[in-house]
Amino acid sequence: MISRAEVKGRAARLSVVACTFLVALKLAVGLMIGSVSIISEAAHSAVDLIAALMAYLSVRIAGRPADDDHPFGHGKVENISGTVEALLIFLAAYWILSEAWSKIMNPTEIETVWLGAGVMLVSAIVNTLVSRRLFSVGRETESVALQADAWHLRTDVYTSLGVMLGLVAIWMGERISMDLRILDPLAAIFVSLLILKAALHLTIASARDLLDSSLPEDEKTLIKEKIVSMKPDVRGFHAFRTRRSGSYRFAEFHILVDSDMTVEESHQLTDMLTRAIREQYPCSFVTIHVEPCRLCCDPGCVEGCILSEDERREIEGSARGMRAVSAD
């Protein structure tokens, strides 16, 4: 059976091969026909290639087991990769805007427009197929780096189609003696704006986990439901904290149990709860601190209590009965 790390590695290698092919193709044709929009797309694909290489390296490093220097694993390498990729996209967008403005001020002739449109069509098809694969594997393995790479390529699909339509419009304008060369740098500006949007999305998504932000509300709710499902053995919980590192989730919380529960019983309970959470999120680390429930029911205790009012009264009554028997 192929491991998650190998599945991620194969998807990342596919992206590297596809991006290398498209960079060479777009750059050659863009220089040949003098189209700044195609050259800008070559720059976009070059950024995608760098991103693909970073994704490939990051998933390999992130897949390494925890060691003495990295006791919590290497998952954040994927988040670092995504953040750096976003910065590279910002730089590429700035370069494209500069080139497009230069072409608007000094228009140049575009030769063999149909060839450029054909290259953009090929690019859109290749990136559609590869991005679908990356999205599929990225979601399946919860890889931040692969999903960031997939967003790069998906953006490239839209920008390639935009450039292709601009070149087709220029070609049609030539047929009716209209000078529509301005559409080429305008298409490049459109490309850069989409790139900036993707960069902003990636920056937020990647940097969020670097700052140890908590898991999304739906994921936290599911983990809390797993805790509540252990009632009445678990009477309450508090100090609930979560975070994410690459494809790994971390959850920490305290649970309140019967003060007469043995160490072995409480250990078995935490094992059951950990397994329940990992059934939903396999790549997760769960830390549970066990505390005795002394039925003090102060406001802080009641806030984290998962027992109903009737259940609390029943347990309190049972405890009073036990104490009375012991006193006799």
Tab-separated table of C-alpha atoms in Angstrom:
chain	number	residue	atom	x	y	z
A	1	MET	CA	0.000	0.000	0.000
A	2	ILE	CA	1.325	3.432	-0.972
A	3	SER	CA	1.947	5.750	1.990
A	4	ARG	CA	0.444	9.236	2.277
A	5	ALA	CA	3.928	10.724	1.907
A	6	GLU	CA	4.514	8.869	-1.374
A	7	VAL	CA	1.120	9.905	-2.760
A	8	LYS	CA	1.932	13.532	-1.941
A	9	GLY	CA	5.417	13.189	-3.463
A	10	ARG	CA	4.083	11.805	-6.748
A	11	ALA	CA	1.531	14.618	-7.065
A	12	ALA	CA	4.234	17.228	-6.375
A	13	ARG	CA	6.543	15.673	-9.011
A	14	LEU	CA	3.727	15.787	-11.580
A	15	SER	CA	3.351	19.512	-10.926
A	16	VAL	CA	7.110	20.106	-11.386
A	17	VAL	CA	7.150	18.314	-14.758
A	18	ALA	CA	4.042	20.136	-16.034
A	19	CYS	CA	5.302	23.579	-14.960
A	20	THR	CA	8.733	23.013	-16.528
A	21	PHE	CA	7.094	22.124	-19.852
A	22	LEU	CA	4.797	25.166	-19.800
A	23	VAL	CA	7.528	27.657	-18.858
A	24	ALA	CA	9.678	26.546	-21.802
A	25	LEU	CA	6.733	26.551	-24.216
A	26	LYS	CA	5.325	29.957	-23.216
A	27	LEU	CA	8.691	31.701	-23.084
A	28	ALA	CA	9.716	30.409	-26.514
A	29	VAL	CA	6.448	31.385	-28.179
A	30	GLY	CA	6.141	34.706	-26.307
A	31	LEU	CA	9.609	35.829	-27.450
A	32	MET	CA	8.953	34.518	-30.961
A	33	ILE	CA	5.761	36.525	-31.535
A	34	GLY	CA	6.548	39.469	-29.193
A	35	SER	CA	3.552	39.099	-26.875
A	36	VAL	CA	3.997	40.587	-23.409
A	37	SER	CA	0.912	38.773	-22.144
A	38	ILE	CA	2.382	35.391	-23.118
A	39	ILE	CA	5.768	36.343	-21.653
A	40	SER	CA	3.931	37.389	-18.474
A	41	GLU	CA	2.254	33.989	-18.478
A	42	ALA	CA	5.701	32.404	-18.805
A	43	ALA	CA	6.745	34.371	-15.717
A	44	HIS	CA	3.579	33.203	-13.974
A	45	SER	CA	4.413	29.595	-14.850
A	46	ALA	CA	7.999	30.145	-13.684
A	47	VAL	CA	6.616	31.169	-10.300
A	48	ASP	CA	4.404	28.083	-10.433
A	49	LEU	CA	7.510	25.992	-11.124
A	50	ILE	CA	9.303	27.465	-8.109
A	51	ALA	CA	6.177	26.837	-6.064
A	52	ALA	CA	5.993	23.257	-7.345
A	53	LEU	CA	9.617	22.633	-6.406
A	54	MET	CA	9.024	24.107	-2.958
A	55	ALA	CA	5.890	22.001	-2.551
A	56	TYR	CA	7.819	18.879	-3.541
A	57	LEU	CA	10.588	19.589	-1.033
A	58	SER	CA	8.184	20.633	1.724
A	59	VAL	CA	6.000	17.525	1.518
A	60	ARG	CA	9.124	15.366	1.679
A	61	ILE	CA	10.404	17.210	4.752
A	62	ALA	CA	6.980	17.428	6.399
A	63	GLY	CA	6.607	13.662	6.048
A	64	ARG	CA	9.622	13.000	8.257
A	65	PRO	CA	8.814	11.614	11.705
A	66	ALA	CA	9.310	13.689	14.846
A	67	ASP	CA	12.868	13.738	16.213
A	68	ASP	CA	14.780	15.154	19.179
A	69	ASP	CA	15.111	18.589	17.559
A	70	HIS	CA	11.511	18.628	16.267
A	71	PRO	CA	9.398	16.737	18.824
A	72	PHE	CA	6.153	17.999	17.274
A	73	GLY	CA	7.130	16.911	13.752
A	74	HIS	CA	7.965	18.939	10.644
A	75	GLY	CA	4.431	19.857	9.524
A	76	LYS	CA	4.957	23.636	9.551
A	77	VAL	CA	7.423	23.309	6.688
A	78	GLU	CA	4.338	23.161	4.455
A	79	ASN	CA	3.016	26.408	5.918
A	80	ILE	CA	6.382	28.109	5.438
A	81	SER	CA	6.414	26.869	1.838
A	82	GLY	CA	2.949	28.310	1.206
A	83	THR	CA	3.918	31.687	2.682
A	84	VAL	CA	7.089	31.941	0.580
A	85	GLU	CA	5.117	30.930	-2.525
A	86	ALA	CA	2.693	33.778	-1.866
A	87	LEU	CA	5.565	36.288	-1.616
A	88	LEU	CA	6.951	35.037	-4.934
A	89	ILE	CA	3.564	35.573	-6.553
A	90	PHE	CA	3.470	39.163	-5.312
A	91	LEU	CA	6.867	39.776	-6.979
A	92	ALA	CA	5.737	38.154	-10.237
A	93	ALA	CA	2.584	40.290	-10.294
A	94	TYR	CA	4.640	43.470	-9.833
A	95	TRP	CA	6.918	42.503	-12.742
A	96	ILE	CA	3.944	41.753	-14.989
A	97	LEU	CA	2.312	45.110	-14.192
A	98	SER	CA	5.569	46.916	-15.031
A	99	GLU	CA	5.913	45.137	-18.368
A	100	ALA	CA	2.258	45.672	-19.247
A	101	TRP	CA	2.498	49.418	-18.533
A	102	SER	CA	5.596	49.609	-20.697
A	103	LYS	CA	3.708	47.991	-23.578
A	104	ILE	CA	0.774	50.363	-23.156
A	105	MET	CA	3.143	53.328	-23.441
A	106	ASN	CA	5.081	51.761	-26.328
A	107	PRO	CA	2.872	49.304	-28.284
A	108	THR	CA	4.690	46.666	-30.350
A	109	GLU	CA	3.597	44.418	-33.173
A	110	ILE	CA	2.470	40.902	-32.275
A	111	GLU	CA	3.281	38.272	-34.872
A	112	THR	CA	1.586	34.914	-35.459
A	113	VAL	CA	-1.186	35.622	-32.968
A	114	TRP	CA	-2.846	32.254	-33.550
A	115	LEU	CA	0.279	30.482	-32.273
A	116	GLY	CA	0.125	32.383	-28.991
A	117	ALA	CA	-3.582	31.591	-28.591
A	118	GLY	CA	-2.832	27.902	-29.189
A	119	VAL	CA	-0.132	27.902	-26.500
A	120	MET	CA	-2.552	29.436	-24.007
A	121	LEU	CA	-5.135	26.758	-24.801
A	122	VAL	CA	-2.569	24.007	-24.226
A	123	SER	CA	-1.549	25.682	-20.953
A	124	ALA	CA	-5.160	25.872	-19.750
A	125	ILE	CA	-5.754	22.181	-20.495
A	126	VAL	CA	-2.520	20.979	-18.856
A	127	ASN	CA	-3.016	23.101	-15.734
A	128	THR	CA	-6.659	22.053	-15.402
A	129	LEU	CA	-5.692	18.372	-15.349
A	130	VAL	CA	-2.720	18.835	-12.990
A	131	SER	CA	-4.551	21.188	-10.587
A	132	ARG	CA	-7.436	18.726	-10.296
A	133	ARG	CA	-4.984	16.017	-9.290
A	134	LEU	CA	-3.255	18.307	-6.778
A	135	PHE	CA	-6.551	19.424	-5.244
A	136	SER	CA	-7.664	15.797	-4.923
A	137	VAL	CA	-4.446	14.626	-3.249
A	138	GLY	CA	-4.106	17.835	-1.204
A	139	ARG	CA	-7.585	17.459	0.287
A	140	GLU	CA	-7.209	13.725	0.804
A	141	THR	CA	-3.890	14.107	2.646
A	142	GLU	CA	-4.702	17.595	4.035
A	143	SER	CA	-1.480	18.966	2.559
A	144	VAL	CA	-1.248	22.765	2.765
A	145	ALA	CA	1.649	22.828	0.275
A	146	LEU	CA	-0.157	20.773	-2.400
A	147	GLN	CA	-3.344	22.794	-2.080
A	148	ALA	CA	-1.331	26.019	-2.396
A	149	ASP	CA	0.332	24.626	-5.515
A	150	ALA	CA	-3.067	23.631	-6.889
A	151	TRP	CA	-4.355	27.175	-6.384
A	152	HIS	CA	-1.355	28.463	-8.341
A	153	LEU	CA	-2.182	26.255	-11.293
A	154	ARG	CA	-5.918	26.919	-11.109
A	155	THR	CA	-5.185	30.648	-11.314
A	156	ASP	CA	-2.969	29.913	-14.317
A	157	VAL	CA	-5.936	28.264	-16.032
A	158	TYR	CA	-8.051	31.422	-15.759
A	159	THR	CA	-5.233	33.754	-16.761
A	160	SER	CA	-4.289	31.576	-19.749
A	161	LEU	CA	-7.861	31.671	-20.991
A	162	GLY	CA	-7.933	35.457	-20.487
A	163	VAL	CA	-4.745	35.934	-22.522
A	164	MET	CA	-6.032	33.565	-25.213
A	165	LEU	CA	-9.251	35.549	-25.592
A	166	GLY	CA	-7.236	38.780	-25.819
A	167	LEU	CA	-5.048	37.344	-28.595
A	168	VAL	CA	-8.090	36.015	-30.465
A	169	ALA	CA	-9.631	39.515	-30.270
A	170	ILE	CA	-6.411	41.035	-31.671
A	171	TRP	CA	-6.435	38.496	-34.517
A	172	MET	CA	-10.080	39.274	-35.307
A	173	GLY	CA	-9.293	43.012	-35.218
A	174	GLU	CA	-6.576	42.495	-37.836
A	175	ARG	CA	-9.131	40.852	-40.114
A	176	ILE	CA	-11.308	43.989	-39.996
A	177	SER	CA	-8.418	46.494	-39.918
A	178	MET	CA	-8.797	47.435	-36.240
A	179	ASP	CA	-5.749	47.964	-34.017
A	180	LEU	CA	-6.529	46.040	-30.834
A	181	ARG	CA	-2.945	45.541	-29.665
A	182	ILE	CA	-3.838	47.346	-26.430
A	183	LEU	CA	-5.701	44.169	-25.432
A	184	ASP	CA	-2.389	42.304	-25.005
A	185	PRO	CA	-1.038	44.436	-22.102
A	186	LEU	CA	-4.571	44.773	-20.706
A	187	ALA	CA	-4.778	40.979	-20.592
A	188	ALA	CA	-1.420	40.966	-18.789
A	189	ILE	CA	-2.807	43.414	-16.198
A	190	PHE	CA	-5.820	41.152	-15.760
A	191	VAL	CA	-3.396	38.258	-15.206
A	192	SER	CA	-1.500	40.197	-12.535
A	193	LEU	CA	-4.688	41.128	-10.648
A	194	LEU	CA	-5.762	37.487	-10.474
A	195	ILE	CA	-2.263	36.556	-9.340
A	196	LEU	CA	-2.429	39.156	-6.556
A	197	LYS	CA	-5.759	37.741	-5.389
A	198	ALA	CA	-4.280	34.222	-5.257
A	199	ALA	CA	-1.234	35.530	-3.388
A	200	LEU	CA	-3.410	37.210	-0.757
A	201	HIS	CA	-5.438	34.008	-0.279
A	202	LEU	CA	-2.282	31.921	0.104
A	203	THR	CA	-0.680	34.379	2.508
A	204	ILE	CA	-3.680	34.294	4.843
A	205	ALA	CA	-4.109	30.510	4.641
A	206	SER	CA	-0.426	29.697	5.177
A	207	ALA	CA	0.459	32.330	7.786
A	208	ARG	CA	-2.631	31.533	9.847
A	209	ASP	CA	-1.240	28.183	10.990
A	210	LEU	CA	2.238	29.633	11.520
A	211	LEU	CA	0.661	31.844	14.184
A	212	ASP	CA	-0.905	28.772	15.848
A	213	SER	CA	-4.465	29.890	15.175
A	214	SER	CA	-7.129	27.492	16.404
A	215	LEU	CA	-8.822	24.969	14.139
A	216	PRO	CA	-11.959	26.015	12.214
A	217	GLU	CA	-15.184	26.085	14.232
A	218	ASP	CA	-16.651	22.987	12.559
A	219	GLU	CA	-13.555	20.946	13.427
A	220	LYS	CA	-13.528	22.179	17.020
A	221	THR	CA	-17.231	21.352	17.315
A	222	LEU	CA	-16.642	17.810	16.099
A	223	ILE	CA	-13.846	17.242	18.636
A	224	LYS	CA	-16.064	18.594	21.421
A	225	GLU	CA	-18.825	16.221	20.298
A	226	LYS	CA	-16.388	13.328	20.687
A	227	ILE	CA	-15.691	14.471	24.259
A	228	VAL	CA	-19.389	14.771	25.075
A	229	SER	CA	-20.001	11.287	23.625
A	230	MET	CA	-17.970	9.873	26.552
A	231	LYS	CA	-20.599	11.044	29.068
A	232	PRO	CA	-21.172	10.084	31.911
A	233	ASP	CA	-17.583	8.833	32.335
A	234	VAL	CA	-16.516	12.323	31.294
A	235	ARG	CA	-18.462	14.849	33.350
A	236	GLY	CA	-17.018	18.031	31.926
A	237	PHE	CA	-14.054	19.614	30.161
A	238	HIS	CA	-12.193	22.923	30.020
A	239	ALA	CA	-8.877	24.492	28.899
A	240	PHE	CA	-9.763	23.434	25.348
A	241	ARG	CA	-7.075	24.468	22.828
A	242	THR	CA	-6.382	23.488	19.229
A	243	ARG	CA	-3.908	24.380	16.510
A	244	ARG	CA	-2.621	23.069	13.214
A	245	SER	CA	0.820	22.390	11.739
A	246	GLY	CA	0.776	21.453	8.056
A	247	SER	CA	-1.513	18.425	7.766
A	248	TYR	CA	-1.270	17.704	11.508
A	249	ARG	CA	-3.845	18.808	14.099
A	250	PHE	CA	-3.170	19.324	17.797
A	251	ALA	CA	-5.874	19.288	20.483
A	252	GLU	CA	-5.357	19.805	24.228
A	253	PHE	CA	-7.998	19.824	26.964
A	254	HIS	CA	-8.745	18.823	30.568
A	255	ILE	CA	-11.546	16.368	31.405
A	256	LEU	CA	-13.370	15.918	34.709
A	257	VAL	CA	-14.074	12.339	35.848
A	258	ASP	CA	-15.370	10.577	38.951
A	259	SER	CA	-12.883	11.233	41.743
A	260	ASP	CA	-13.031	7.524	42.635
A	261	MET	CA	-11.982	6.450	39.127
A	262	THR	CA	-8.708	4.487	39.151
A	263	VAL	CA	-5.632	5.537	37.229
A	264	GLU	CA	-6.046	2.545	34.924
A	265	GLU	CA	-9.701	3.375	34.216
A	266	SER	CA	-8.918	7.021	33.487
A	267	HIS	CA	-6.060	5.948	31.231
A	268	GLN	CA	-8.376	3.640	29.277
A	269	LEU	CA	-10.900	6.483	28.999
A	270	THR	CA	-8.347	8.897	27.518
A	271	ASP	CA	-7.214	6.181	25.080
A	272	MET	CA	-10.803	5.673	23.905
A	273	LEU	CA	-11.312	9.418	23.493
A	274	THR	CA	-8.034	9.827	21.601
A	275	ARG	CA	-8.955	6.985	19.228
A	276	ALA	CA	-12.386	8.520	18.636
A	277	ILE	CA	-10.822	11.837	17.615
A	278	ARG	CA	-8.190	10.170	15.437
A	279	GLU	CA	-10.867	8.178	13.618
A	280	GLN	CA	-12.109	11.513	12.296
A	281	TYR	CA	-8.693	13.207	11.991
A	282	PRO	CA	-5.988	10.522	11.560
A	283	CYS	CA	-3.022	12.921	11.599
A	284	SER	CA	-3.744	14.425	14.999
A	285	PHE	CA	-2.006	14.697	18.353
A	286	VAL	CA	-4.303	14.695	21.379
A	287	THR	CA	-3.176	15.685	24.884
A	288	ILE	CA	-5.681	15.045	27.694
A	289	HIS	CA	-5.266	16.076	31.332
A	290	VAL	CA	-7.496	14.183	33.787
A	291	GLU	CA	-8.960	15.949	36.827
A	292	PRO	CA	-11.285	14.650	39.560
A	293	CYS	CA	-14.854	15.918	39.629
A	294	ARG	CA	-15.461	16.889	43.273
A	295	LEU	CA	-19.058	18.008	42.660
A	296	CYS	CA	-18.236	21.505	43.841
A	297	CYS	CA	-20.227	22.903	40.898
A	298	ASP	CA	-18.837	26.439	41.097
A	299	PRO	CA	-19.601	28.729	38.115
A	300	GLY	CA	-16.377	27.776	36.301
A	301	CYS	CA	-17.051	24.076	36.762
A	302	VAL	CA	-20.694	24.335	35.667
A	303	GLU	CA	-19.637	26.224	32.520
A	304	GLY	CA	-17.647	23.219	31.295
A	305	CYS	CA	-20.012	20.578	32.651
A	306	ILE	CA	-21.609	18.283	30.066
A	307	LEU	CA	-24.054	16.692	32.508
A	308	SER	CA	-27.663	17.815	32.725
A	309	GLU	CA	-29.047	19.330	35.917
A	310	ASP	CA	-30.843	16.066	36.724
A	311	GLU	CA	-27.688	14.024	36.108
A	312	ARG	CA	-25.714	16.273	38.443
A	313	ARG	CA	-28.321	15.920	41.174
A	314	GLU	CA	-28.365	12.145	40.749
A	315	ILE	CA	-24.558	11.917	41.047
A	316	GLU	CA	-24.529	14.265	44.033
A	317	GLY	CA	-27.223	12.194	45.749
A	318	SER	CA	-25.325	9.001	45.062
A	319	ALA	CA	-22.128	10.552	46.446
A	320	ARG	CA	-23.921	11.683	49.629
A	321	GLY	CA	-25.287	8.194	50.061
A	322	MET	CA	-21.835	6.696	49.682
A	323	ARG	CA	-20.426	9.107	52.255
A	324	ALA	CA	-23.234	8.257	54.687
A	325	VAL	CA	-22.558	4.527	54.326
A	326	SER	CA	-18.857	5.119	54.873
A	327	ALA	CA	-19.566	7.164	58.004
A	328	ASP	CA	-21.686	4.354	59.452
